[in-house]
């Protein structure tokens, strides 16, 4: 019965012997690796999937130490030559039996992850907005009362207190306003994405002249339809983080790359688009702290003491308003944010 269960699982399951040779795999694994069990049986697995040395070492270690582990985003080269990115979990069952579960991290998976991420972000946004409104309502009253009180106080020492109340209320109001995000309807006007990037570039040069900004533009990109000042804001939020991360980490030769590309037949969320504009913002800074990766785009998530944690959440909601999204890949020395904006004509 267990065999039957295994055969119907959609997760790829492989069983290796003590020499890391394949003794069995289920049909899902055959499909994933694009080869049949009969052809692989008895052969050492590490030599069959490229990137072998590393996979072999990890498997041997799990066997020797009798310790399960999960490897994320491992790159395998299949017998067909195709590259595959997978997560895999190894569980040693006995001294000469290793169980391997492999999960592809390909496009399909990315799409469902994006969807899940997007719904989660929507929920958080609704929550944050609700909270922001509740915080904002009494602020006007507090400010007004403090002003009146200040007028009636003769002691400048006491007036100092009302001044602090007013200043703090203003700071809170600004914070809440930025949490509420852009509250006007976004415009859909033809705009040139390179104009947006050039604007951001000139702002950053003034802020951080030490950072070298490399431009890699695809001049054949047509105009897209959107809100120029909102997109400047989104790109600026992402690029400014990169510049801040590089300067704070004291990177020797900080470099920011602004790259544009056209992507054809590209799927965003559940929709397939004929043409998508990709803006990549790449830096050679320290990378995104691992603790932030899952929640990076949530409001109030920040890795910096004085950060508000709103920059990326605002940027992401601007991209959503353009039917696009932002995705991110990061490792120390190389962080890439990609802003993806569909370029179909809108009829509104
Ligand atoms: N390019 C990057 N390199 C390293 N860390 C980054 C990068 N971009 C964003 N981060 C991290 O993500 C956090 C959230 O960014 P953001 O939403 O703009 O909020 P804030 O900048 O106010 O902290 C930053 O505090 C930083 O820790
Ligand atoms: Mg920021």
Coordinates of N, CA, C and O in Angstrom, one line a residue, residues 17 46 50 76 112 118 145 167 208 215-216 253 274 276 322-323 330:
X17 N 20.8 4.2 -1.7 CA 21.4 3.2 -0.8 C 22.6 3.9 -0.1 O 22.9 5.0 -0.3
X46 N 24.7 11.4 -7.3 CA 25.4 12.7 -7.5 C 26.0 12.9 -8.9 O 26.0 14.0 -9.4
X50 N 23.9 17.3 -12.3 CA 25.1 18.2 -12.4 C 25.2 19.0 -11.1 O 24.3 18.9 -10.2
X76 N 20.4 22.0 -10.4 CA 20.8 20.7 -10.9 C 20.8 20.8 -12.4 O 20.0 21.5 -13.0
X112 N 2.7 30.6 -8.2 CA 1.7 30.4 -7.1 C 2.3 31.2 -5.8 O 1.5 31.7 -5.0
X118 N 1.0 38.0 -2.8 CA 0.2 39.2 -3.1 C -1.0 39.3 -2.2 O -1.4 40.3 -1.8
X145 N -5.9 70.9 20.6 CA -5.9 71.1 22.1 C -4.5 71.6 22.6 O -4.5 72.5 23.4
X167 N 4.8 68.9 17.6 CA 5.8 68.3 16.7 C 5.6 66.8 16.5 O 5.7 66.2 15.4
X208 N 24.4 60.9 -2.8 CA 25.5 60.0 -2.5 C 26.5 60.0 -3.7 O 26.5 59.1 -4.5
X215 N 24.5 52.7 -16.1 CA 23.2 52.6 -16.8 C 23.2 51.5 -17.9 O 24.2 51.5 -18.7
X216 N 22.3 50.7 -18.0 CA 22.2 49.7 -19.0 C 20.8 49.6 -19.5 O 20.0 48.9 -19.1
X253 N 33.9 49.9 -3.5 CA 33.5 50.6 -4.7 C 32.0 50.3 -4.9 O 31.7 49.4 -5.7
X274 N 1.8 40.2 -23.0 CA 2.5 40.1 -24.3 C 3.9 40.8 -24.1 O 4.9 40.3 -24.6
X276 N 6.3 43.0 -21.2 CA 6.5 43.5 -19.9 C 7.8 44.3 -19.8 O 8.8 43.9 -20.4
X322 N -0.1 49.5 -11.0 CA 0.3 49.4 -12.5 C 0.1 48.0 -13.0 O 0.7 47.6 -14.0
X323 N -0.6 47.1 -12.2 CA -0.7 45.7 -12.6 C 0.6 45.0 -12.6 O 0.7 43.9 -13.2
X330 N 18.6 38.1 -3.6 CA 19.7 38.8 -2.9 C 20.7 37.8 -2.3 O 20.3 36.8 -1.7

